[in-house]
Amino acid sequence: MADVDALPEVPPGAEDNAAPKADSAAVEAEVDLSMFDLSKKKKKKKKKVKTEGDDEAGGGDGEDREEGEGRYNYETLLERIQNLLHVNNPELAERSRITLKPPQLMRMGTRKTLWANFQDICQLMKRQPEHVFSFVVAELGTEGSIDGNQRLVLRGKYVPKYIESLLRKYIVEYVTCQMCRSPNTTLTRDPVSRLFFVHCQDCGSSRSVAPIRSGFHAQTRADRRALRNAVK
């Protein structure tokens, strides 16, 4: 008979121990895989429900609200308000501006300056010429008058750029609304407190303004002569 290689002897109980090791390895693999299962932690997307009447109220496309919350975001509400303004009140949606003509100045002799379009600028600002005159004279620290043609005559020599800076200062203080920045305002004086108030015709706000105070005025020879004549 041919020799048959002897098989290696298997220790008793080795087969029984091998099966549990394989099973435990499979269990460990299942445990490791289950640790990376993130299906339970995924967030569900919220469904958006388009409300009825958005298009009619100016909502337009994309103006939805989240289901169950009943709240709109800020951008959606702002866009709806702007659309309603354009539809119902187009004059409020557009910012009004005042286009002033540059002051037309010319020399009168050697010591005076004539402001030719003074009346036109006062009408564009919707302000009384007397109030604008008081402001200009107080800021310049000089004297002046309004002639029969509603032109302003100032004592001294002035350039248009300097007068333009005074107009900007006057508009900020006595014309522009501080709430909505609209120039569509009126200036009235309270009969009791004798204070001036700026009333906005667009947003309805009202504010008091500072009274016009005259600045430093150097006394000239003509002033001293007039004072002596008044004493006599």
XYZ file of N, CA and C in Angstrom, residues 50-216:
501
model
N -46.900 77.821 -0.328
C -47.147 79.151 -0.874
C -48.539 79.604 -0.478
N -48.602 80.732 0.180
C -49.879 81.237 0.664
C -50.659 81.858 -0.475
N -51.959 81.812 -0.328
C -52.828 82.376 -1.345
C -52.842 83.890 -1.234
N -52.897 84.536 -2.367
C -53.002 85.985 -2.377
C -51.674 86.699 -2.348
N -50.539 85.969 -2.457
C -49.242 86.629 -2.456
C -49.059 87.475 -3.701
N -49.488 86.928 -4.852
C -49.323 87.673 -6.085
C -50.195 88.909 -6.107
N -51.406 88.797 -5.539
C -52.291 89.954 -5.537
C -51.786 91.042 -4.614
N -51.166 90.664 -3.487
C -50.674 91.650 -2.528
C -49.275 92.108 -2.843
N -48.717 91.675 -3.976
C -47.369 92.111 -4.332
C -46.308 91.183 -3.829
N -46.683 89.934 -3.433
C -45.690 89.003 -2.915
C -44.768 88.509 -4.010
N -45.329 88.152 -5.170
C -44.507 87.695 -6.262
C -44.027 86.277 -6.042
N -43.129 85.851 -6.934
C -42.586 84.503 -6.858
C -41.528 84.431 -5.786
N -41.459 83.297 -5.136
C -40.406 83.058 -4.158
C -40.700 83.614 -2.789
N -41.799 84.234 -2.565
C -42.122 84.788 -1.262
C -42.991 83.777 -0.521
N -42.362 82.792 0.035
C -43.057 81.731 0.738
C -42.735 81.811 2.207
N -43.510 81.064 2.983
C -43.242 80.991 4.412
C -43.171 79.526 4.804
N -42.457 79.245 5.874
C -42.249 77.877 6.291
C -43.518 77.308 6.916
N -43.773 76.040 6.614
C -44.995 75.399 7.088
C -44.944 75.239 8.599
N -46.013 75.622 9.262
C -46.118 75.466 10.702
C -45.601 76.650 11.487
N -44.762 77.501 10.889
C -44.210 78.634 11.630
C -45.063 79.887 11.462
N -45.574 80.126 10.244
C -46.433 81.280 10.032
C -45.698 82.603 10.102
N -44.397 82.611 9.799
C -43.618 83.836 9.850
C -42.884 84.039 8.538
N -42.796 85.311 8.111
C -42.060 85.661 6.910
C -40.687 86.196 7.303
N -39.715 85.998 6.437
C -38.402 86.567 6.718
C -38.386 88.052 6.372
N -37.318 88.728 6.781
C -37.244 90.186 6.636
C -37.214 90.603 5.171
N -36.451 89.880 4.344
C -36.345 90.255 2.938
C -37.685 90.151 2.221
N -38.472 89.137 2.582
C -39.781 88.971 1.952
C -40.718 90.114 2.303
N -40.753 90.477 3.581
C -41.631 91.574 4.003
C -41.194 92.897 3.396
N -39.877 93.145 3.332
C -39.390 94.393 2.759
C -39.739 94.499 1.287
N -39.629 93.400 0.564
C -39.965 93.418 -0.854
C -41.458 93.642 -1.071
N -42.277 93.065 -0.210
C -43.726 93.265 -0.329
C -44.104 94.713 -0.071
N -43.462 95.334 0.931
C -43.755 96.740 1.222
C -43.357 97.623 0.053
N -42.194 97.368 -0.534
C -41.756 98.169 -1.670
C -42.679 98.002 -2.864
N -43.147 96.794 -3.091
C -44.077 96.572 -4.198
C -45.401 97.292 -3.973
N -45.891 97.261 -2.732
C -47.141 97.960 -2.427
C -46.987 99.467 -2.584
N -45.825 100.005 -2.199
C -45.597 101.440 -2.367
C -45.585 101.826 -3.837
N -44.925 101.024 -4.657
C -44.867 101.342 -6.082
C -46.246 101.266 -6.727
N -47.100 100.370 -6.243
C -48.422 100.208 -6.844
C -49.396 101.278 -6.356
N -49.450 101.484 -5.043
C -50.459 102.373 -4.462
C -49.988 103.818 -4.319
N -48.722 104.025 -3.935
C -48.203 105.381 -3.726
C -46.846 105.513 -4.412
N -46.829 105.670 -5.717
C -45.528 105.757 -6.403
C -44.732 106.991 -6.023
N -45.414 108.057 -5.590
C -44.673 109.265 -5.211
C -43.890 109.072 -3.931
N -44.319 108.136 -3.064
C -43.583 107.870 -1.832
C -42.412 106.928 -2.064
N -42.497 106.086 -3.079
C -41.417 105.136 -3.339
C -40.196 105.808 -3.949
N -40.387 106.938 -4.606
C -39.279 107.649 -5.224
C -38.880 108.824 -4.345
N -37.598 108.960 -4.145
C -37.081 110.053 -3.323
C -37.042 111.339 -4.143
N -37.674 112.366 -3.614
C -37.695 113.653 -4.297
C -36.427 114.434 -3.991
N -36.030 115.254 -4.932
C -34.824 116.044 -4.786
C -35.097 117.471 -5.219
N -34.302 118.379 -4.674
C -34.375 119.783 -5.054
C -33.159 120.111 -5.900
N -33.399 120.607 -7.085
C -32.313 121.032 -7.962
C -32.266 122.549 -7.938
N -31.317 123.079 -7.200
C -31.193 124.522 -7.050
C -30.266 125.085 -8.116
N -30.611 126.246 -8.583
C -29.734 126.953 -9.504
C -28.579 127.576 -8.722
N -27.417 127.656 -9.304
C -26.311 128.315 -8.597
C -26.617 129.790 -8.404
N -26.211 130.353 -7.283
C -26.484 131.777 -7.044
C -25.775 132.661 -8.064
N -26.528 133.582 -8.610
C -25.989 134.532 -9.586
C -25.611 135.820 -8.858
N -24.321 136.034 -8.713
C -23.805 137.198 -7.992
C -23.131 138.151 -8.963
N -23.266 139.411 -8.682
C -22.610 140.458 -9.468
C -22.248 141.622 -8.551
N -21.252 142.348 -8.947
C -20.759 143.457 -8.138
C -21.632 144.695 -8.320
N -21.848 145.369 -7.214
C -22.518 146.674 -7.230
C -21.528 147.697 -6.668
N -20.872 148.377 -7.565
C -19.848 149.307 -7.106
C -18.612 148.554 -6.644
N -18.028 149.034 -5.565
C -16.801 148.428 -5.034
C -17.008 147.750 -3.686
N -18.151 147.933 -3.056
C -18.342 147.421 -1.696
C -19.585 146.562 -1.522
N -20.358 146.338 -2.574
C -21.605 145.593 -2.432
C -21.677 144.462 -3.455
N -22.482 143.448 -3.101
C -22.713 142.290 -3.966
C -24.209 142.113 -4.161
N -24.623 141.897 -5.403
C -26.036 141.709 -5.731
C -26.293 140.234 -6.024
N -27.270 139.671 -5.315
C -27.698 138.287 -5.543
C -28.947 138.354 -6.410
N -28.795 138.070 -7.720
C -29.864 138.331 -8.675
C -31.010 137.326 -8.566
N -30.731 136.033 -8.443
C -31.790 135.006 -8.426
C -32.143 134.570 -7.001
N -32.107 135.478 -6.078
C -32.417 135.157 -4.684
C -33.868 134.707 -4.527
N -34.798 135.376 -5.197
C -36.214 135.037 -5.090
C -36.505 133.654 -5.671
N -35.875 133.303 -6.782
C -36.108 131.990 -7.399
C -35.649 130.852 -6.489
N -34.513 131.026 -5.837
C -34.005 129.982 -4.945
C -34.911 129.824 -3.730
N -35.435 130.912 -3.210
C -36.354 130.823 -2.069
C -37.634 130.088 -2.450
N -38.115 130.291 -3.660
C -39.322 129.593 -4.104
C -39.073 128.097 -4.276
N -37.898 127.715 -4.763
C -37.584 126.291 -4.905
C -37.483 125.604 -3.549
N -36.984 126.311 -2.552
C -36.888 125.737 -1.206
C -38.191 125.859 -0.430
N -39.167 126.594 -0.965
C -40.454 126.832 -0.302
C -40.250 127.520 1.060
N -39.436 128.535 1.056
C -39.153 129.296 2.267
C -39.339 130.783 1.994
N -39.723 131.498 3.038
C -39.924 132.930 2.922
C -38.585 133.633 2.691
N -38.543 134.608 1.790
C -37.279 135.319 1.548
C -36.741 136.012 2.792
N -37.635 136.477 3.675
C -37.175 137.160 4.882
C -36.396 136.217 5.794
N -36.850 134.952 5.883
C -36.153 133.991 6.740
C -34.783 133.627 6.157
N -34.721 133.413 4.860
C -33.439 133.111 4.219
C -32.507 134.314 4.310
N -33.058 135.499 4.149
C -32.246 136.715 4.262
C -31.645 136.848 5.655
N -32.434 136.590 6.684
C -31.926 136.679 8.057
C -30.803 135.672 8.292
N -30.946 134.471 7.730
C -29.905 133.456 7.907
C -28.613 133.866 7.205
N -28.709 134.331 5.975
C -27.512 134.695 5.208
C -26.786 135.861 5.858
N -27.528 136.866 6.272
C -26.904 138.039 6.893
C -26.238 137.661 8.211
N -26.899 136.781 8.993
C -26.322 136.371 10.273
C -25.058 135.541 10.079
N -25.052 134.670 9.076
C -23.873 133.845 8.836
C -22.713 134.658 8.282
N -23.006 135.626 7.452
C -21.942 136.450 6.886
C -21.472 137.532 7.841
N -22.281 137.855 8.836
C -21.920 138.927 9.756
C -21.869 140.274 9.077
N -22.801 140.507 8.187
C -22.821 141.752 7.439
C -24.230 142.309 7.423
N -24.457 143.291 6.608
C -25.772 143.901 6.459
C -26.226 143.782 5.020
N -27.516 143.879 4.812
C -28.057 143.783 3.473
C -29.511 144.195 3.441
N -30.093 144.063 2.270
C -31.496 144.434 2.090
C -32.019 143.742 0.838
N -33.352 143.688 0.726
C -34.021 143.133 -0.442
C -34.638 144.292 -1.210
N -34.239 144.450 -2.470
C -34.718 145.590 -3.245
C -36.106 145.324 -3.809
N -36.596 146.229 -4.622
C -37.939 146.118 -5.179
C -38.120 144.952 -6.124
N -37.056 144.462 -6.732
C -37.117 143.316 -7.639
C -36.837 141.997 -6.932
N -36.926 141.990 -5.595
C -36.693 140.791 -4.785
C -35.281 140.235 -4.984
N -34.339 141.137 -5.161
C -32.937 140.754 -5.228
C -32.261 141.131 -3.917
N -31.310 140.314 -3.514
C -30.629 140.531 -2.243
C -29.354 141.334 -2.478
N -29.224 142.405 -1.725
C -28.046 143.265 -1.796
C -27.272 143.099 -0.495
N -26.025 142.658 -0.602
C -25.172 142.430 0.559
C -24.008 143.409 0.548
N -23.637 143.838 1.738
C -22.475 144.706 1.844
C -21.229 143.839 1.968
N -20.331 143.997 1.043
C -19.119 143.194 1.009
C -18.977 142.471 -0.323
N -17.829 141.830 -0.501
C -17.533 141.089 -1.719
C -17.577 139.589 -1.412
N -18.371 138.851 -2.195
C -18.543 137.420 -1.963
C -18.516 136.688 -3.296
N -18.088 135.438 -3.241
C -18.011 134.596 -4.441
C -19.148 133.579 -4.395
N -19.565 133.043 -5.547
C -20.697 132.096 -5.559
C -20.463 130.839 -4.730
N -19.240 130.307 -4.694
C -18.999 129.076 -3.934
C -19.270 129.268 -2.448
N -18.948 130.418 -1.924
C -19.192 130.665 -0.501
C -20.690 130.756 -0.213
N -21.433 131.371 -1.112
C -22.889 131.453 -0.936
C -23.522 130.071 -1.080
N -22.977 129.228 -1.961
C -23.497 127.865 -2.102
C -23.325 127.064 -0.813
N -22.212 127.230 -0.135
C -22.012 126.531 1.142
C -23.023 126.986 2.185
N -23.387 128.267 2.165
C -24.420 128.754 3.087
C -25.782 128.150 2.751
N -26.070 127.991 1.467
C -27.345 127.389 1.073
C -27.426 125.929 1.519
N -26.337 125.193 1.381
C -26.347 123.797 1.846
C -26.593 123.724 3.350
N -25.980 124.604 4.091
C -26.179 124.627 5.539
C -27.622 124.975 5.889
N -28.202 125.900 5.153
C -29.600 126.278 5.404
C -30.543 125.120 5.080
N -30.274 124.400 3.993
C -31.140 123.287 3.600
C -31.099 122.174 4.634
N -29.921 121.872 5.157
C -29.808 120.818 6.166
C -30.550 121.192 7.441
N -30.475 122.437 7.843
C -31.049 122.856 9.121
C -32.533 123.189 9.024
N -32.963 123.826 7.937
C -34.320 124.370 7.889
C -35.194 123.814 6.763
N -34.693 122.868 5.966
C -35.492 122.346 4.848
C -35.613 120.826 4.910
N -34.521 120.108 5.004
C -34.534 118.648 4.890
C -35.151 118.001 6.123
N -35.994 116.980 5.884
C -36.557 116.189 6.984
C -35.488 115.237 7.505
N -35.309 115.188 8.806
C -34.285 114.333 9.395
C -34.710 112.872 9.482
N -35.985 112.572 9.267
C -36.460 111.194 9.331
C -36.349 110.496 7.977
N -36.914 111.091 6.932
C -36.921 110.462 5.611
C -36.054 111.187 4.591
N -35.396 112.268 4.986
C -34.498 113.041 4.119
C -35.224 113.668 2.936
N -36.479 113.932 3.092
C -37.244 114.539 2.009
C -37.183 116.061 2.115
N -37.067 116.761 0.981
C -37.105 118.227 1.020
C -38.513 118.805 0.966
N -39.514 117.937 0.873
C -40.902 118.394 0.792
C -41.412 118.723 2.198
N -41.010 119.872 2.719
C -41.355 120.277 4.077
C -41.870 121.708 4.087
N -42.466 122.072 5.206
C -42.919 123.444 5.429
C -42.319 123.963 6.730
N -42.164 125.268 6.808
C -41.611 125.912 7.994
C -42.664 126.851 8.566
N -43.103 126.575 9.791
C -44.114 127.391 10.457
C -43.597 127.827 11.820
N -44.218 128.867 12.332
C -43.825 129.400 13.642
C -44.988 129.275 14.607
N -44.709 128.684 15.766
C -45.741 128.520 16.783
C -46.030 129.864 17.437
N -47.306 130.291 17.484
C -47.603 131.612 18.055
C -47.387 131.695 19.558
N -47.427 130.571 20.254
C -47.270 130.579 21.711
C -45.799 130.546 22.103
N -45.094 129.527 21.642
C -43.675 129.396 22.002
C -42.761 130.224 21.114
N -43.293 130.709 19.972
C -42.523 131.511 19.022
C -41.313 130.735 18.489
N -41.444 129.427 18.417
C -40.402 128.579 17.856
C -40.796 128.150 16.448
N -39.795 127.935 15.608
C -40.030 127.464 14.248
C -40.018 125.934 14.226
N -40.941 125.357 13.434
C -41.051 123.904 13.305
C -41.039 123.536 11.826
N -40.310 122.469 11.520
C -40.271 121.916 10.167
C -41.208 120.713 10.120
N -42.205 120.743 9.241
C -43.185 119.670 9.095
C -42.963 118.984 7.745
N -42.798 117.673 7.779
C -42.583 116.903 6.553
C -43.929 116.521 5.944
N -44.086 116.763 4.654
C -45.314 116.427 3.957
C -45.356 114.972 3.485
N -44.233 114.266 3.562
C -44.181 112.877 3.105
C -44.385 111.882 4.241
N -43.598 112.011 5.311
C -43.695 111.050 6.418
C -44.483 111.590 7.601
N -44.804 112.888 7.620
C -45.612 113.460 8.689
C -44.857 113.810 9.955
N -43.544 113.693 9.967
C -42.778 114.023 11.171
C -42.643 115.536 11.323
N -42.337 115.947 12.539
C -42.192 117.370 12.853
C -41.042 117.539 13.833
N -40.300 118.608 13.670
C -39.183 118.901 14.571
C -39.013 120.403 14.685
N -38.505 120.816 15.820
C -38.209 122.229 16.033
C -36.805 122.532 15.540
N -36.601 123.746 15.097
C -35.300 124.172 14.582
C -34.783 125.316 15.439
N -33.482 125.477 15.424
C -32.852 126.517 16.231
C -33.147 127.890 15.644
N -33.335 128.872 16.488
C -33.552 130.227 15.967
C -32.285 130.774 15.329
N -32.463 131.707 14.433
C -31.328 132.321 13.747
C -30.703 133.351 14.670
N -29.432 133.181 14.915
C -28.706 134.109 15.781
C -27.647 134.822 14.953
N -27.557 136.102 15.136
C -26.563 136.885 14.406
C -25.189 136.654 15.005
N -24.205 136.563 14.149
C -22.843 136.351 14.609
C -22.159 137.653 14.965
N -20.851 137.598 14.998
C -20.061 138.774 15.341
C -20.175 139.817 14.239
